GROMACS .gro file of N, CA and C in nm:
model
  531
    1MET      N    1   0.084  -0.118   0.000
    1MET     CA    2   0.000   0.000   0.000
    1MET      C    3   0.088   0.125   0.000
    2LYS      N    4   0.052   0.223  -0.081
    2LYS     CA    5   0.125   0.348  -0.095
    2LYS      C    6   0.095   0.440   0.023
    3PRO      N    7   0.196   0.507   0.081
    3PRO     CA    8   0.169   0.601   0.191
    3PRO      C    9   0.076   0.713   0.143
    4THR      N   10  -0.002   0.769   0.236
    4THR     CA   11  -0.099   0.872   0.200
    4THR      C   12  -0.034   1.001   0.153
    5ASN      N   13   0.092   1.024   0.185
    5ASN     CA   14   0.157   1.147   0.143
    5ASN      C   15   0.237   1.132   0.014
    6ALA      N   16   0.234   1.013  -0.046
    6ALA     CA   17   0.307   0.992  -0.171
    6ALA      C   18   0.229   1.052  -0.287
    7ILE      N   19   0.302   1.115  -0.379
    7ILE     CA   20   0.241   1.171  -0.498
    7ILE      C   21   0.286   1.087  -0.616
    8ASP      N   22   0.190   1.035  -0.688
    8ASP     CA   23   0.219   0.956  -0.807
    8ASP      C   24   0.280   1.048  -0.912
    9ALA      N   25   0.395   1.013  -0.966
    9ALA     CA   26   0.465   1.096  -1.064
    9ALA      C   27   0.379   1.124  -1.186
   10ASP      N   28   0.286   1.036  -1.220
   10ASP     CA   29   0.200   1.057  -1.336
   10ASP      C   30   0.092   1.162  -1.311
   11THR      N   31   0.057   1.190  -1.186
   11THR     CA   32  -0.049   1.286  -1.157
   11THR      C   33   0.003   1.419  -1.103
   12ARG      N   34   0.131   1.430  -1.080
   12ARG     CA   35   0.189   1.550  -1.019
   12ARG      C   36   0.160   1.677  -1.099
   13HIS      N   37   0.165   1.672  -1.231
   13HIS     CA   38   0.153   1.794  -1.312
   13HIS      C   39   0.033   1.793  -1.407
   14LEU      N   40  -0.074   1.727  -1.371
   14LEU     CA   41  -0.191   1.725  -1.456
   14LEU      C   42  -0.266   1.858  -1.455
   15ILE      N   43  -0.254   1.935  -1.349
   15ILE     CA   44  -0.322   2.063  -1.336
   15ILE      C   45  -0.216   2.171  -1.336
   16ASP      N   46  -0.231   2.270  -1.424
   16ASP     CA   47  -0.131   2.376  -1.424
   16ASP      C   48  -0.166   2.482  -1.320
   17GLY      N   49  -0.070   2.568  -1.292
   17GLY     CA   50  -0.087   2.669  -1.188
   17GLY      C   51  -0.203   2.764  -1.212
   18ALA      N   52  -0.224   2.804  -1.337
   18ALA     CA   53  -0.334   2.897  -1.367
   18ALA      C   54  -0.470   2.833  -1.338
   19GLN      N   55  -0.485   2.706  -1.374
   19GLN     CA   56  -0.610   2.635  -1.345
   19GLN      C   57  -0.632   2.625  -1.194
   20PHE      N   58  -0.526   2.593  -1.122
   20PHE     CA   59  -0.536   2.580  -0.977
   20PHE      C   60  -0.576   2.713  -0.913
   21LYS      N   61  -0.514   2.823  -0.958
   21LYS     CA   62  -0.548   2.955  -0.903
   21LYS      C   63  -0.694   2.989  -0.928
   22MET      N   64  -0.746   2.955  -1.046
   22MET     CA   65  -0.887   2.980  -1.075
   22MET      C   66  -0.977   2.900  -0.980
   23ALA      N   67  -0.942   2.776  -0.955
   23ALA     CA   68  -1.021   2.694  -0.863
   23ALA      C   69  -1.016   2.751  -0.721
   24MET      N   70  -0.902   2.799  -0.679
   24MET     CA   71  -0.886   2.851  -0.543
   24MET      C   72  -0.959   2.983  -0.522
   25ARG      N   73  -0.995   3.051  -0.631
   25ARG     CA   74  -1.074   3.175  -0.619
   25ARG      C   75  -1.212   3.148  -0.561
   26HIS      N   76  -1.254   3.023  -0.559
   26HIS     CA   77  -1.384   2.987  -0.502
   26HIS      C   78  -1.379   2.977  -0.349
   27LEU      N   79  -1.261   2.984  -0.292
   27LEU     CA   80  -1.247   2.983  -0.146
   27LEU      C   81  -1.252   3.127  -0.097
   28ALA      N   82  -1.355   3.162  -0.024
   28ALA     CA   83  -1.362   3.295   0.036
   28ALA      C   84  -1.273   3.294   0.160
   29GLY      N   85  -1.201   3.403   0.181
   29GLY     CA   86  -1.113   3.409   0.297
   29GLY      C   87  -1.110   3.546   0.360
   30ALA      N   88  -1.090   3.548   0.490
   30ALA     CA   89  -1.069   3.674   0.561
   30ALA      C   90  -0.935   3.731   0.516
   31VAL      N   91  -0.929   3.862   0.502
   31VAL     CA   92  -0.806   3.929   0.458
   31VAL      C   93  -0.727   3.973   0.581
   32SER      N   94  -0.602   3.934   0.585
   32SER     CA   95  -0.513   3.973   0.694
   32SER      C   96  -0.388   4.037   0.637
   33VAL      N   97  -0.327   4.122   0.717
   33VAL     CA   98  -0.196   4.175   0.686
   33VAL      C   99  -0.102   4.114   0.789
   34ILE      N  100   0.003   4.048   0.739
   34ILE     CA  101   0.104   3.988   0.825
   34ILE      C  102   0.219   4.086   0.834
   35THR      N  103   0.250   4.132   0.954
   35THR     CA  104   0.359   4.227   0.973
   35THR      C  105   0.478   4.157   1.036
   36VAL      N  106   0.597   4.199   0.994
   36VAL     CA  107   0.721   4.139   1.043
   36VAL      C  108   0.823   4.250   1.067
   37GLY      N  109   0.921   4.221   1.150
   37GLY     CA  110   1.029   4.315   1.175
   37GLY      C  111   0.999   4.410   1.287
   38SER      N  112   1.079   4.514   1.295
   38SER     CA  113   1.059   4.618   1.395
   38SER      C  114   1.065   4.752   1.324
   39TRP      N  115   1.053   4.858   1.397
   39TRP     CA  116   1.035   4.991   1.337
   39TRP      C  117   1.143   5.027   1.237
   40GLU      N  118   1.266   4.995   1.263
   40GLU     CA  119   1.373   5.031   1.169
   40GLU      C  120   1.385   4.934   1.052
   41GLU      N  121   1.335   4.814   1.069
   41GLU     CA  122   1.339   4.713   0.963
   41GLU      C  123   1.206   4.636   0.967
   42ARG      N  124   1.111   4.680   0.888
   42ARG     CA  125   0.982   4.612   0.889
   42ARG      C  126   0.929   4.597   0.747
   43SER      N  127   0.847   4.498   0.733
   43SER     CA  128   0.782   4.470   0.606
   43SER      C  129   0.651   4.399   0.638
   44GLY      N  130   0.589   4.344   0.538
   44GLY     CA  131   0.465   4.271   0.560
   44GLY      C  132   0.400   4.237   0.428
   45PHE      N  133   0.295   4.158   0.436
   45PHE     CA  134   0.225   4.114   0.316
   45PHE      C  135   0.079   4.087   0.349
   46THR      N  136  -0.004   4.090   0.244
   46THR     CA  137  -0.145   4.059   0.257
   46THR      C  138  -0.163   3.910   0.239
   47ALA      N  139  -0.250   3.850   0.321
   47ALA     CA  140  -0.270   3.705   0.316
   47ALA      C  141  -0.414   3.667   0.341
   48THR      N  142  -0.459   3.565   0.272
   48THR     CA  143  -0.587   3.501   0.304
   48THR      C  144  -0.560   3.358   0.351
   49SER      N  145  -0.434   3.319   0.351
   49SER     CA  146  -0.396   3.184   0.392
   49SER      C  147  -0.358   3.182   0.540
   50VAL      N  148  -0.454   3.215   0.625
   50VAL     CA  149  -0.437   3.217   0.770
   50VAL      C  150  -0.545   3.128   0.830
   51SER      N  151  -0.507   3.044   0.925
   51SER     CA  152  -0.604   2.955   0.987
   51SER      C  153  -0.563   2.924   1.130
   52SER      N  154  -0.663   2.901   1.214
   52SER     CA  155  -0.631   2.858   1.350
   52SER      C  156  -0.581   2.715   1.344
   53LEU      N  157  -0.493   2.679   1.434
   53LEU     CA  158  -0.438   2.544   1.440
   53LEU      C  159  -0.478   2.475   1.569
   54SER      N  160  -0.463   2.544   1.682
   54SER     CA  161  -0.491   2.483   1.811
   54SER      C  162  -0.539   2.588   1.909
   55ALA      N  163  -0.632   2.550   1.995
   55ALA     CA  164  -0.678   2.639   2.102
   55ALA      C  165  -0.612   2.602   2.234
   56ASP      N  166  -0.572   2.474   2.250
   56ASP     CA  167  -0.509   2.430   2.375
   56ASP      C  168  -0.379   2.506   2.399
   57VAL      N  169  -0.297   2.515   2.299
   57VAL     CA  170  -0.183   2.605   2.297
   57VAL      C  171  -0.214   2.695   2.178
   58PRO      N  172  -0.268   2.815   2.203
   58PRO     CA  173  -0.316   2.898   2.092
   58PRO      C  174  -0.211   2.914   1.983
   59SER      N  175  -0.246   2.868   1.863
   59SER     CA  176  -0.153   2.875   1.752
   59SER      C  177  -0.228   2.887   1.621
   60VAL      N  178  -0.158   2.945   1.523
   60VAL     CA  179  -0.213   2.968   1.390
   60VAL      C  180  -0.116   2.918   1.284
   61ILE      N  181  -0.172   2.903   1.164
   61ILE     CA  182  -0.092   2.869   1.046
   61ILE      C  183  -0.104   2.985   0.948
   62VAL      N  184   0.009   3.026   0.893
   62VAL     CA  185   0.015   3.130   0.791
   62VAL      C  186   0.107   3.079   0.681
   63CYS      N  187   0.069   3.102   0.556
   63CYS     CA  188   0.154   3.062   0.444
   63CYS      C  189   0.215   3.186   0.380
   64VAL      N  190   0.345   3.176   0.348
   64VAL     CA  191   0.417   3.289   0.287
   64VAL      C  192   0.505   3.238   0.174
   65ASN      N  193   0.507   3.312   0.066
   65ASN     CA  194   0.597   3.282  -0.045
   65ASN      C  195   0.738   3.318   0.000
   66ARG      N  196   0.832   3.226  -0.018
   66ARG     CA  197   0.969   3.250   0.028
   66ARG      C  198   1.046   3.348  -0.060
   67THR      N  199   0.986   3.392  -0.172
   67THR     CA  200   1.048   3.498  -0.252
   67THR      C  201   1.002   3.636  -0.206
   68SER      N  202   0.910   3.640  -0.110
   68SER     CA  203   0.860   3.765  -0.055
   68SER      C  204   0.972   3.841   0.015
   69SER      N  205   0.969   3.973   0.006
   69SER     CA  206   1.068   4.055   0.076
   69SER      C  207   1.053   4.043   0.227
   70SER      N  208   0.940   3.996   0.275
   70SER     CA  209   0.916   3.977   0.418
   70SER      C  210   0.982   3.851   0.471
   71TRP      N  211   1.005   3.753   0.386
   71TRP     CA  212   1.056   3.623   0.431
   71TRP      C  213   1.189   3.632   0.504
   72PRO      N  214   1.292   3.701   0.452
   72PRO     CA  215   1.420   3.705   0.525
   72PRO      C  216   1.408   3.769   0.663
   73ILE      N  217   1.324   3.871   0.675
   73ILE     CA  218   1.305   3.938   0.804
   73ILE      C  219   1.234   3.843   0.900
   74LEU      N  220   1.131   3.778   0.853
   74LEU     CA  221   1.055   3.684   0.935
   74LEU      C  222   1.144   3.568   0.980
   75GLU      N  223   1.222   3.517   0.888
   75GLU     CA  224   1.310   3.405   0.919
   75GLU      C  225   1.415   3.444   1.024
   76ARG      N  226   1.466   3.566   1.015
   76ARG     CA  227   1.569   3.613   1.108
   76ARG      C  228   1.509   3.648   1.245
   77ARG      N  229   1.395   3.717   1.246
   77ARG     CA  230   1.336   3.767   1.371
   77ARG      C  231   1.250   3.663   1.444
   78GLN      N  232   1.193   3.567   1.370
   78GLN     CA  233   1.113   3.459   1.429
   78GLN      C  234   0.987   3.508   1.499
   79ARG      N  235   0.932   3.620   1.451
   79ARG     CA  236   0.810   3.677   1.507
   79ARG      C  237   0.728   3.738   1.395
   80PHE      N  238   0.596   3.735   1.413
   80PHE     CA  239   0.507   3.798   1.317
   80PHE      C  240   0.376   3.832   1.384
   81CYS      N  241   0.300   3.920   1.320
   81CYS     CA  242   0.170   3.960   1.372
   81CYS      C  243   0.066   3.939   1.263
   82VAL      N  244  -0.045   3.877   1.298
   82VAL     CA  245  -0.159   3.863   1.209
   82VAL      C  246  -0.256   3.975   1.243
   83ASN      N  247  -0.282   4.063   1.146
   83ASN     CA  248  -0.377   4.173   1.161
   83ASN      C  249  -0.496   4.142   1.072
   84VAL      N  250  -0.605   4.093   1.130
   84VAL     CA  251  -0.725   4.062   1.053
   84VAL      C  252  -0.795   4.193   1.024
   85LEU      N  253  -0.819   4.220   0.896
   85LEU     CA  254  -0.872   4.351   0.856
   85LEU      C  255  -1.024   4.357   0.858
   86ALA      N  256  -1.073   4.476   0.892
   86ALA     CA  257  -1.216   4.506   0.886
   86ALA      C  258  -1.247   4.558   0.745
   87GLN      N  259  -1.373   4.558   0.710
   87GLN     CA  260  -1.410   4.592   0.572
   87GLN      C  261  -1.376   4.736   0.534
   88ASP      N  262  -1.353   4.823   0.630
   88ASP     CA  263  -1.314   4.961   0.598
   88ASP      C  264  -1.163   4.977   0.585
   89GLN      N  265  -1.089   4.865   0.581
   89GLN     CA  266  -0.943   4.870   0.574
   89GLN      C  267  -0.886   4.811   0.444
   90GLN      N  268  -0.965   4.815   0.339
   90GLN     CA  269  -0.922   4.761   0.210
   90GLN      C  270  -0.796   4.831   0.159
   91HIS      N  271  -0.783   4.960   0.182
   91HIS     CA  272  -0.665   5.035   0.136
   91HIS      C  273  -0.537   4.979   0.200
   92ILE      N  274  -0.545   4.929   0.321
   92ILE     CA  275  -0.429   4.870   0.388
   92ILE      C  276  -0.394   4.737   0.322
   93ALA      N  277  -0.495   4.657   0.291
   93ALA     CA  278  -0.472   4.530   0.221
   93ALA      C  279  -0.404   4.555   0.088
   94GLN      N  280  -0.452   4.655   0.014
   94GLN     CA  281  -0.395   4.686  -0.116
   94GLN      C  282  -0.250   4.734  -0.104
   95SER      N  283  -0.222   4.814  -0.003
   95SER     CA  284  -0.086   4.863   0.019
   95SER      C  285   0.010   4.748   0.047
   96PHE      N  286  -0.031   4.655   0.135
   96PHE     CA  287   0.056   4.543   0.170
   96PHE      C  288   0.063   4.437   0.060
   97ALA      N  289  -0.029   4.445  -0.035
   97ALA     CA  290  -0.023   4.357  -0.152
   97ALA      C  291   0.065   4.420  -0.261
   98GLY      N  292   0.113   4.542  -0.237
   98GLY     CA  293   0.201   4.610  -0.332
   98GLY      C  294   0.128   4.677  -0.447
   99GLN      N  295  -0.004   4.694  -0.436
   99GLN     CA  296  -0.081   4.751  -0.546
   99GLN      C  297  -0.052   4.898  -0.570
  100ASN      N  298   0.003   4.968  -0.473
  100ASN     CA  299   0.036   5.109  -0.492
  100ASN      C  300   0.186   5.129  -0.512
  101GLY      N  301   0.260   5.020  -0.531
  101GLY     CA  302   0.404   5.026  -0.554
  101GLY      C  303   0.488   5.041  -0.428
  102ARG      N  304   0.422   5.049  -0.312
  102ARG     CA  305   0.497   5.063  -0.187
  102ARG      C  306   0.564   4.932  -0.149
  103GLN      N  307   0.680   4.945  -0.085
  103GLN     CA  308   0.753   4.828  -0.036
  103GLN      C  309   0.802   4.856   0.104
  104GLY      N  310   0.829   4.749   0.179
  104GLY     CA  311   0.889   4.761   0.312
  104GLY      C  312   0.815   4.856   0.403
  105VAL      N  313   0.891   4.948   0.465
  105VAL     CA  314   0.836   5.042   0.564
  105VAL      C  315   0.728   5.132   0.503
  106ALA      N  316   0.738   5.163   0.376
  106ALA     CA  317   0.640   5.252   0.310
  106ALA      C  318   0.499   5.194   0.313
  107ARG      N  319   0.485   5.064   0.325
  107ARG     CA  320   0.352   5.001   0.330
  107ARG      C  321   0.276   5.039   0.457
  108TYR      N  322   0.346   5.088   0.558
  108TYR     CA  323   0.284   5.123   0.686
  108TYR      C  324   0.223   5.263   0.687
  109ALA      N  325   0.240   5.340   0.579
  109ALA     CA  326   0.182   5.475   0.572
  109ALA      C  327   0.029   5.464   0.570
  110ASP      N  328  -0.037   5.569   0.607
  110ASP     CA  329  -0.184   5.578   0.600
  110ASP      C  330  -0.258   5.489   0.699
  111ALA      N  331  -0.193   5.447   0.807
  111ALA     CA  332  -0.259   5.369   0.912
  111ALA      C  333  -0.184   5.391   1.043
  112ASP      N  334  -0.253   5.367   1.155
  112ASP     CA  335  -0.191   5.383   1.287
  112ASP      C  336  -0.142   5.248   1.337
  113TRP      N  337  -0.017   5.243   1.381
  113TRP     CA  338   0.047   5.120   1.425
  113TRP      C  339   0.102   5.139   1.565
  114HIS      N  340   0.113   5.028   1.639
  114HIS     CA  341   0.181   5.029   1.768
  114HIS      C  342   0.263   4.902   1.778
  115GLU      N  343   0.359   4.903   1.870
  115GLU     CA  344   0.450   4.789   1.885
  115GLU      C  345   0.395   4.692   1.989
  116LEU      N  346   0.402   4.564   1.956
  116LEU     CA  347   0.354   4.458   2.046
  116LEU      C  348   0.465   4.410   2.139
  117SER      N  349   0.433   4.318   2.228
  117SER     CA  350   0.531   4.266   2.324
  117SER      C  351   0.648   4.198   2.253
  118THR      N  352   0.625   4.143   2.134
  118THR     CA  353   0.733   4.077   2.059
  118THR      C  354   0.815   4.178   1.978
  119GLY      N  355   0.773   4.304   1.977
  119GLY     CA  356   0.841   4.406   1.899
  119GLY      C  357   0.784   4.424   1.760
  120THR      N  358   0.687   4.342   1.723
  120THR     CA  359   0.628   4.347   1.590
  120THR      C  360   0.520   4.454   1.584
  121PRO      N  361   0.509   4.528   1.472
  121PRO     CA  362   0.404   4.629   1.461
  121PRO      C  363   0.265   4.568   1.441
  122ALA      N  364   0.166   4.632   1.502
  122ALA     CA  365   0.027   4.588   1.491
  122ALA      C  366  -0.061   4.706   1.453
  123LEU      N  367  -0.162   4.679   1.373
  123LEU     CA  368  -0.257   4.781   1.331
  123LEU      C  369  -0.348   4.813   1.449
  124LYS      N  370  -0.355   4.940   1.489
  124LYS     CA  371  -0.430   4.979   1.608
  124LYS      C  372  -0.577   4.943   1.602
  125ASP      N  373  -0.640   4.955   1.487
  125ASP     CA  374  -0.783   4.928   1.479
  125ASP      C  375  -0.817   4.807   1.392
  126ALA      N  376  -0.729   4.707   1.393
  126ALA     CA  377  -0.757   4.582   1.321
  126ALA      C  378  -0.875   4.512   1.387
  127LEU      N  379  -0.943   4.429   1.312
  127LEU     CA  380  -1.054   4.351   1.365
  127LEU      C  381  -1.003   4.256   1.474
  128THR      N  382  -0.892   4.190   1.447
  128THR     CA  383  -0.824   4.103   1.543
  128THR      C  384  -0.674   4.115   1.521
  129VAL      N  385  -0.598   4.114   1.629
  129VAL     CA  386  -0.452   4.116   1.624
  129VAL      C  387  -0.402   3.995   1.699
  130LEU      N  388  -0.315   3.917   1.634
  130LEU     CA  389  -0.253   3.801   1.696
  130LEU      C  390  -0.101   3.819   1.693
  131ASP      N  391  -0.042   3.837   1.808
  131ASP     CA  392   0.103   3.855   1.822
  131ASP      C  393   0.165   3.716   1.834
  132CYS      N  394   0.250   3.678   1.741
  132CYS     CA  395   0.297   3.540   1.732
  132CYS      C  396   0.449   3.526   1.735
  133VAL      N  397   0.493   3.418   1.797
  133VAL     CA  398   0.632   3.374   1.791
  133VAL      C  399   0.634   3.252   1.700
  134LEU      N  400   0.727   3.250   1.606
  134LEU     CA  401   0.737   3.140   1.512
  134LEU      C  402   0.784   3.013   1.584
  135GLU      N  403   0.703   2.910   1.582
  135GLU     CA  404   0.741   2.781   1.639
  135GLU      C  405   0.810   2.693   1.536
  136ARG      N  406   0.761   2.701   1.412
  136ARG     CA  407   0.815   2.614   1.308
  136ARG      C  408   0.780   2.672   1.171
  137ALA      N  409   0.871   2.656   1.077
  137ALA     CA  410   0.846   2.691   0.937
  137ALA      C  411   0.871   2.565   0.854
  138VAL      N  412   0.769   2.520   0.785
  138VAL     CA  413   0.778   2.402   0.701
  138VAL      C  414   0.789   2.448   0.556
  139HIS      N  415   0.901   2.417   0.491
  139HIS     CA  416   0.920   2.456   0.352
  139HIS      C  417   0.848   2.356   0.263
  140HIS      N  418   0.766   2.410   0.173
  140HIS     CA  419   0.694   2.325   0.078
  140HIS      C  420   0.689   2.399  -0.056
  141HIS      N  421   0.764   2.349  -0.152
  141HIS     CA  422   0.776   2.411  -0.284
  141HIS      C  423   0.818   2.558  -0.267
  142SER      N  424   0.740   2.651  -0.320
  142SER     CA  425   0.778   2.793  -0.317
  142SER      C  426   0.745   2.863  -0.187
  143HIS      N  427   0.670   2.797  -0.100
  143HIS     CA  428   0.618   2.863   0.020
  143HIS      C  429   0.673   2.802   0.149
  144ALA      N  430   0.648   2.874   0.257
  144ALA     CA  431   0.673   2.823   0.391
  144ALA      C  432   0.541   2.826   0.466
  145ILE      N  433   0.513   2.719   0.536
  145ILE     CA  434   0.396   2.711   0.622
  145ILE      C  435   0.445   2.747   0.761
  146LEU      N  436   0.398   2.858   0.813
  146LEU     CA  437   0.442   2.906   0.943
  146LEU      C  438   0.346   2.859   1.051
  147ILE      N  439   0.401   2.806   1.156
  147ILE     CA  440   0.321   2.772   1.274
  147ILE      C  441   0.362   2.872   1.381
  148GLY      N  442   0.266   2.956   1.421
  148GLY     CA  443   0.295   3.060   1.517
  148GLY      C  444   0.221   3.040   1.647
  149HIS      N  445   0.295   3.051   1.757
  149HIS     CA  446   0.236   3.048   1.891
  149HIS      C  447   0.184   3.187   1.920
  150VAL      N  448   0.056   3.199   1.953
  150VAL     CA  449  -0.006   3.329   1.981
  150VAL      C  450   0.027   3.369   2.124
  151CYS      N  451   0.104   3.477   2.139
  151CYS     CA  452   0.148   3.526   2.270
  151CYS      C  453   0.050   3.626   2.330
  152ALA      N  454  -0.015   3.703   2.245
  152ALA     CA  455  -0.109   3.805   2.290
  152ALA      C  456  -0.207   3.832   2.177
  153MET      N  457  -0.324   3.886   2.213
  153MET     CA  458  -0.422   3.917   2.110
  153MET      C  459  -0.516   4.026   2.157
  154THR      N  460  -0.574   4.094   2.059
  154THR     CA  461  -0.679   4.191   2.085
  154THR      C  462  -0.790   4.166   1.982
  155VAL      N  463  -0.913   4.199   2.021
  155VAL     CA  464  -1.028   4.182   1.933
  155VAL      C  465  -1.109   4.311   1.937
  156ARG      N  466  -1.145   4.360   1.821
  156ARG     CA  467  -1.228   4.480   1.807
  156ARG      C  468  -1.372   4.435   1.783
  157SER      N  469  -1.463   4.480   1.862
  157SER     CA  470  -1.604   4.441   1.842
  157SER      C  471  -1.676   4.543   1.756
  158GLY      N  472  -1.785   4.499   1.696
  158GLY     CA  473  -1.870   4.588   1.619
  158GLY      C  474  -1.828   4.613   1.476
  159ALA      N  475  -1.724   4.548   1.428
  159ALA     CA  476  -1.680   4.566   1.290
  159ALA      C  477  -1.699   4.436   1.212
  160ARG      N  478  -1.711   4.448   1.083
  160ARG     CA  479  -1.726   4.332   0.995
  160ARG      C  480  -1.593   4.306   0.924
  161PRO      N  481  -1.566   4.179   0.889
  161PRO     CA  482  -1.438   4.145   0.826
  161PRO      C  483  -1.433   4.184   0.678
  162LEU      N  484  -1.313   4.211   0.630
  162LEU     CA  485  -1.288   4.226   0.488
  162LEU      C  486  -1.263   4.087   0.433
  163LEU      N  487  -1.330   4.052   0.325
  163LEU     CA  488  -1.317   3.919   0.265
  163LEU      C  489  -1.258   3.930   0.125
  164TYR      N  490  -1.200   3.819   0.079
  164TYR     CA  491  -1.148   3.811  -0.058
  164TYR      C  492  -1.209   3.688  -0.123
  165TRP      N  493  -1.271   3.710  -0.239
  165TRP     CA  494  -1.337   3.601  -0.310
  165TRP      C  495  -1.344   3.636  -0.457
  166GLN      N  496  -1.322   3.539  -0.542
  166GLN     CA  497  -1.328   3.555  -0.688
  166GLN      C  498  -1.240   3.669  -0.738
  167GLY      N  499  -1.123   3.684  -0.676
  167GLY     CA  500  -1.026   3.784  -0.722
  167GLY      C  501  -1.056   3.926  -0.681
  168GLY      N  502  -1.146   3.945  -0.585
  168GLY     CA  503  -1.178   4.080  -0.541
  168GLY      C  504  -1.219   4.086  -0.395
  169TYR      N  505  -1.215   4.206  -0.341
  169TYR     CA  506  -1.253   4.227  -0.201
  169TYR      C  507  -1.405   4.228  -0.190
  170GLN      N  508  -1.455   4.168  -0.083
  170GLN     CA  509  -1.598   4.154  -0.061
  170GLN      C  510  -1.631   4.197   0.082
  171HIS      N  511  -1.758   4.231   0.103
  171HIS     CA  512  -1.806   4.270   0.236
  171HIS      C  513  -1.926   4.184   0.271
  172LEU      N  514  -1.938   4.150   0.399
  172LEU     CA  515  -2.058   4.082   0.446
  172LEU      C  516  -2.173   4.180   0.451
  173LYS      N  517  -2.288   4.135   0.411
  173LYS     CA  518  -2.407   4.217   0.419
  173LYS      C  519  -2.474   4.193   0.554
  174SER      N  520  -2.538   4.293   0.607
  174SER     CA  521  -2.609   4.281   0.734
  174SER      C  522  -2.730   4.190   0.717
  175THR      N  523  -2.754   4.105   0.817
  175THR     CA  524  -2.873   4.018   0.815
  175THR      C  525  -2.983   4.076   0.902
  176GLU      N  526  -2.957   4.192   0.961
  176GLU     CA  527  -3.057   4.256   1.047
  176GLU      C  528  -3.166   4.320   0.963
  177ALA      N  529  -3.289   4.312   1.010
  177ALA     CA  530  -3.402   4.371   0.935
  177ALA      C  531  -3.424   4.515   0.970
   0.00000   0.00000   0.00000
């Protein structure tokens, strides 16, 4: 019997990357900005690949492309912050996705930030902030799967999340009558 993690060489490349990306557009995800570094050396990126891993020892999973300018800082500092964005923070998501041409520290313009216990910057009015210490980074093809231990967190009530679906930002509609 073949192990469950074995990939048959004949099926490895049946789906090309463009097809896979189109299929993944059907997954709606909360938009987060992952911040790394400290005030003199900081960067970050926009992500929808964030998930809770464990509540017993609070931890999350975040995926990052290892060609990202944030990767060397994250790898060296071993800390990151997950800033879950509210629907009125789309401009921050776009900035950290590089849509305005900003890089590194310049991505932090147009928003209020404060330093967390780990030294990582956090968005003051994010929907949720998770201050994390990197427990493990698993390299898989072009990306690293980060397992972060959540050291501290804040939650903002009364706001709705910013979502990403079908290649664009989306908002939840109110169900109240």
